[in-house]
Amino acid sequence: MAEPTSLAVGQSITSRSMRLTKEAMVEFAKEFDPQPMHVDESAALDSFFGSLVASGWHALALTMRMAVEARPFGGQPLIGAEISEIRFAKPIIPETNLAARITLEAIEQGKGRSSYNILRVFTLDTATGEILIRQKWRMLRT
């Protein structure tokens, strides 16, 4: 796990790596996204992807876990106000090692005493460095 930190605007942190196993992909998909390309290797061969691929929802959940564990704001929790601009850049295949790269883009003033951390979050394939998912997060700043 990355050391707890407190990012300043423009700074980034990269989380530890997590391996997305075939078994975990299928188990998650059976419960939350039971589509053939996620749960059935034979059916996945005839799908748009041509192979078994992870549910995007599973990859997003893992990205959140890695971001929380990276503690980009030290002890401050990641309290979500909005997630936007989710872009799935590339399908995720079994046995891919993932990491989350979190960059603080801005601090936005809210109403009253509240403000928000605007984060750019990338889910990465650690073997290739490729960006698999791009997101923009708006997190309550406490």
CSV table of C-alpha atoms in Angstrom, one decimal:
chain,number,residue,atom,x,y,z
A,1,MET,CA,0.0,0.0,0.0
A,2,ALA,CA,1.2,3.5,-0.7
A,3,GLU,CA,2.2,5.7,2.2
A,4,PRO,CA,-0.6,8.0,3.5
A,5,THR,CA,-0.2,11.4,2.0
A,6,SER,CA,-2.0,14.7,1.4
A,7,LEU,CA,-1.9,15.5,-2.3
A,8,ALA,CA,-1.6,19.0,-3.5
A,9,VAL,CA,-3.1,20.2,-6.8
A,10,GLY,CA,-1.2,18.6,-9.7
A,11,GLN,CA,0.2,15.8,-7.6
A,12,SER,CA,-0.5,12.1,-8.2
A,13,ILE,CA,-0.3,8.9,-6.2
A,14,THR,CA,-0.4,5.3,-7.6
A,15,SER,CA,-2.0,2.5,-5.5
A,16,ARG,CA,-0.7,-0.9,-4.9
A,17,SER,CA,-1.4,-3.5,-7.5
A,18,MET,CA,-4.3,-6.0,-7.4
A,19,ARG,CA,-4.6,-9.1,-9.6
A,20,LEU,CA,-8.0,-9.6,-11.2
A,21,THR,CA,-8.4,-13.4,-11.3
A,22,LYS,CA,-10.7,-15.3,-13.7
A,23,GLU,CA,-12.4,-16.8,-10.7
A,24,ALA,CA,-13.1,-13.4,-9.1
A,25,MET,CA,-14.3,-12.0,-12.4
A,26,VAL,CA,-16.8,-14.8,-12.9
A,27,GLU,CA,-18.0,-14.8,-9.3
A,28,PHE,CA,-18.6,-11.0,-9.3
A,29,ALA,CA,-20.4,-11.1,-12.7
A,30,LYS,CA,-22.6,-14.0,-11.7
A,31,GLU,CA,-23.9,-11.9,-8.9
A,32,PHE,CA,-24.0,-8.4,-10.4
A,33,ASP,CA,-23.5,-8.4,-14.2
A,34,PRO,CA,-24.4,-11.9,-15.5
A,35,GLN,CA,-23.7,-11.4,-19.1
A,36,PRO,CA,-22.2,-14.2,-21.3
A,37,MET,CA,-18.9,-12.3,-21.9
A,38,HIS,CA,-18.3,-12.1,-18.1
A,39,VAL,CA,-19.5,-15.6,-16.9
A,40,ASP,CA,-19.1,-18.1,-19.7
A,41,GLU,CA,-15.8,-18.7,-21.4
A,42,SER,CA,-17.3,-20.6,-24.3
A,43,ALA,CA,-20.1,-18.0,-24.9
A,44,ALA,CA,-17.5,-15.2,-24.5
A,45,LEU,CA,-15.7,-16.5,-27.6
A,46,ASP,CA,-18.7,-15.6,-29.7
A,47,SER,CA,-19.2,-12.2,-28.1
A,48,PHE,CA,-18.2,-8.8,-29.2
A,49,PHE,CA,-14.9,-9.2,-27.2
A,50,GLY,CA,-14.0,-12.7,-28.4
A,51,SER,CA,-12.9,-13.8,-24.9
A,52,LEU,CA,-13.9,-13.6,-21.3
A,53,VAL,CA,-13.6,-10.0,-20.0
A,54,ALA,CA,-14.2,-8.4,-16.6
A,55,SER,CA,-17.4,-6.5,-15.9
A,56,GLY,CA,-16.7,-2.8,-15.9
A,57,TRP,CA,-18.6,-2.5,-12.6
A,58,HIS,CA,-16.1,-5.0,-11.1
A,59,ALA,CA,-13.1,-3.0,-12.3
A,60,LEU,CA,-14.7,0.2,-11.0
A,61,ALA,CA,-15.2,-1.4,-7.6
A,62,LEU,CA,-11.6,-2.6,-7.4
A,63,THR,CA,-10.4,0.9,-8.5
A,64,MET,CA,-12.4,2.4,-5.5
A,65,ARG,CA,-10.8,-0.1,-3.2
A,66,MET,CA,-7.3,0.7,-4.4
A,67,ALA,CA,-7.9,4.4,-4.1
A,68,VAL,CA,-9.2,4.1,-0.6
A,69,GLU,CA,-6.2,2.0,0.4
A,70,ALA,CA,-3.8,4.5,-1.2
A,71,ARG,CA,-5.1,7.2,1.2
A,72,PRO,CA,-4.4,10.1,-1.1
A,73,PHE,CA,-5.5,12.5,1.6
A,74,GLY,CA,-4.1,10.8,4.6
A,75,GLY,CA,-6.8,10.1,7.2
A,76,GLN,CA,-9.5,11.9,5.3
A,77,PRO,CA,-12.0,9.5,3.8
A,78,LEU,CA,-13.0,9.5,0.1
A,79,ILE,CA,-16.6,10.7,0.3
A,80,GLY,CA,-18.0,10.7,-3.1
A,81,ALA,CA,-20.2,13.5,-4.4
A,82,GLU,CA,-20.0,12.7,-8.1
A,83,ILE,CA,-18.3,10.4,-10.6
A,84,SER,CA,-18.3,11.5,-14.2
A,85,GLU,CA,-16.6,10.9,-17.5
A,86,ILE,CA,-16.2,7.2,-17.0
A,87,ARG,CA,-14.5,5.9,-20.1
A,88,PHE,CA,-13.7,2.2,-20.6
A,89,ALA,CA,-10.6,2.4,-22.8
A,90,LYS,CA,-9.8,-1.3,-23.2
A,91,PRO,CA,-11.4,-4.6,-22.1
A,92,ILE,CA,-9.9,-6.2,-19.0
A,93,ILE,CA,-9.0,-9.9,-19.4
A,94,PRO,CA,-8.5,-12.4,-16.6
A,95,GLU,CA,-5.3,-12.3,-14.6
A,96,THR,CA,-4.6,-8.6,-15.2
A,97,ASN,CA,-2.7,-6.7,-12.5
A,98,LEU,CA,-4.5,-3.4,-11.9
A,99,ALA,CA,-3.5,-0.2,-10.1
A,100,ALA,CA,-5.2,3.1,-9.6
A,101,ARG,CA,-3.4,6.4,-10.4
A,102,ILE,CA,-5.1,9.4,-8.6
A,103,THR,CA,-4.3,13.0,-9.5
A,104,LEU,CA,-5.7,16.0,-7.7
A,105,GLU,CA,-6.8,18.3,-10.5
A,106,ALA,CA,-8.4,21.0,-8.4
A,107,ILE,CA,-10.1,22.1,-5.2
A,108,GLU,CA,-13.5,23.5,-5.8
A,109,GLN,CA,-15.4,25.7,-3.3
A,110,GLY,CA,-18.9,24.5,-2.5
A,111,LYS,CA,-21.7,26.2,-0.6
A,112,GLY,CA,-21.0,27.2,2.9
A,113,ARG,CA,-17.9,25.6,4.5
A,114,SER,CA,-17.8,22.6,2.1
A,115,SER,CA,-15.3,22.2,-0.7
A,116,TYR,CA,-14.5,19.3,-3.1
A,117,ASN,CA,-11.4,17.5,-4.3
A,118,ILE,CA,-11.6,17.1,-8.1
A,119,LEU,CA,-9.7,13.9,-8.9
A,120,ARG,CA,-8.7,12.3,-12.2
A,121,VAL,CA,-8.6,8.5,-11.6
A,122,PHE,CA,-7.0,6.0,-14.0
A,123,THR,CA,-7.3,2.2,-13.7
A,124,LEU,CA,-4.0,0.9,-15.1
A,125,ASP,CA,-2.7,-2.4,-16.4
A,126,THR,CA,0.5,-2.6,-14.4
A,127,ALA,CA,2.2,-4.9,-16.9
A,128,THR,CA,1.9,-2.5,-19.8
A,129,GLY,CA,1.1,0.8,-18.2
A,130,GLU,CA,-2.0,1.2,-20.4
A,131,ILE,CA,-5.0,3.1,-19.1
A,132,LEU,CA,-8.0,0.8,-19.0
A,133,ILE,CA,-10.5,3.1,-17.4
A,134,ARG,CA,-10.6,6.9,-17.0
A,135,GLN,CA,-12.8,8.7,-14.5
A,136,LYS,CA,-13.3,12.1,-12.9
A,137,TRP,CA,-14.3,12.1,-9.2
A,138,ARG,CA,-15.7,14.9,-7.1
A,139,MET,CA,-15.0,14.1,-3.5
A,140,LEU,CA,-16.2,16.0,-0.5
A,141,ARG,CA,-13.2,17.7,1.2
A,142,THR,CA,-13.6,17.5,5.0
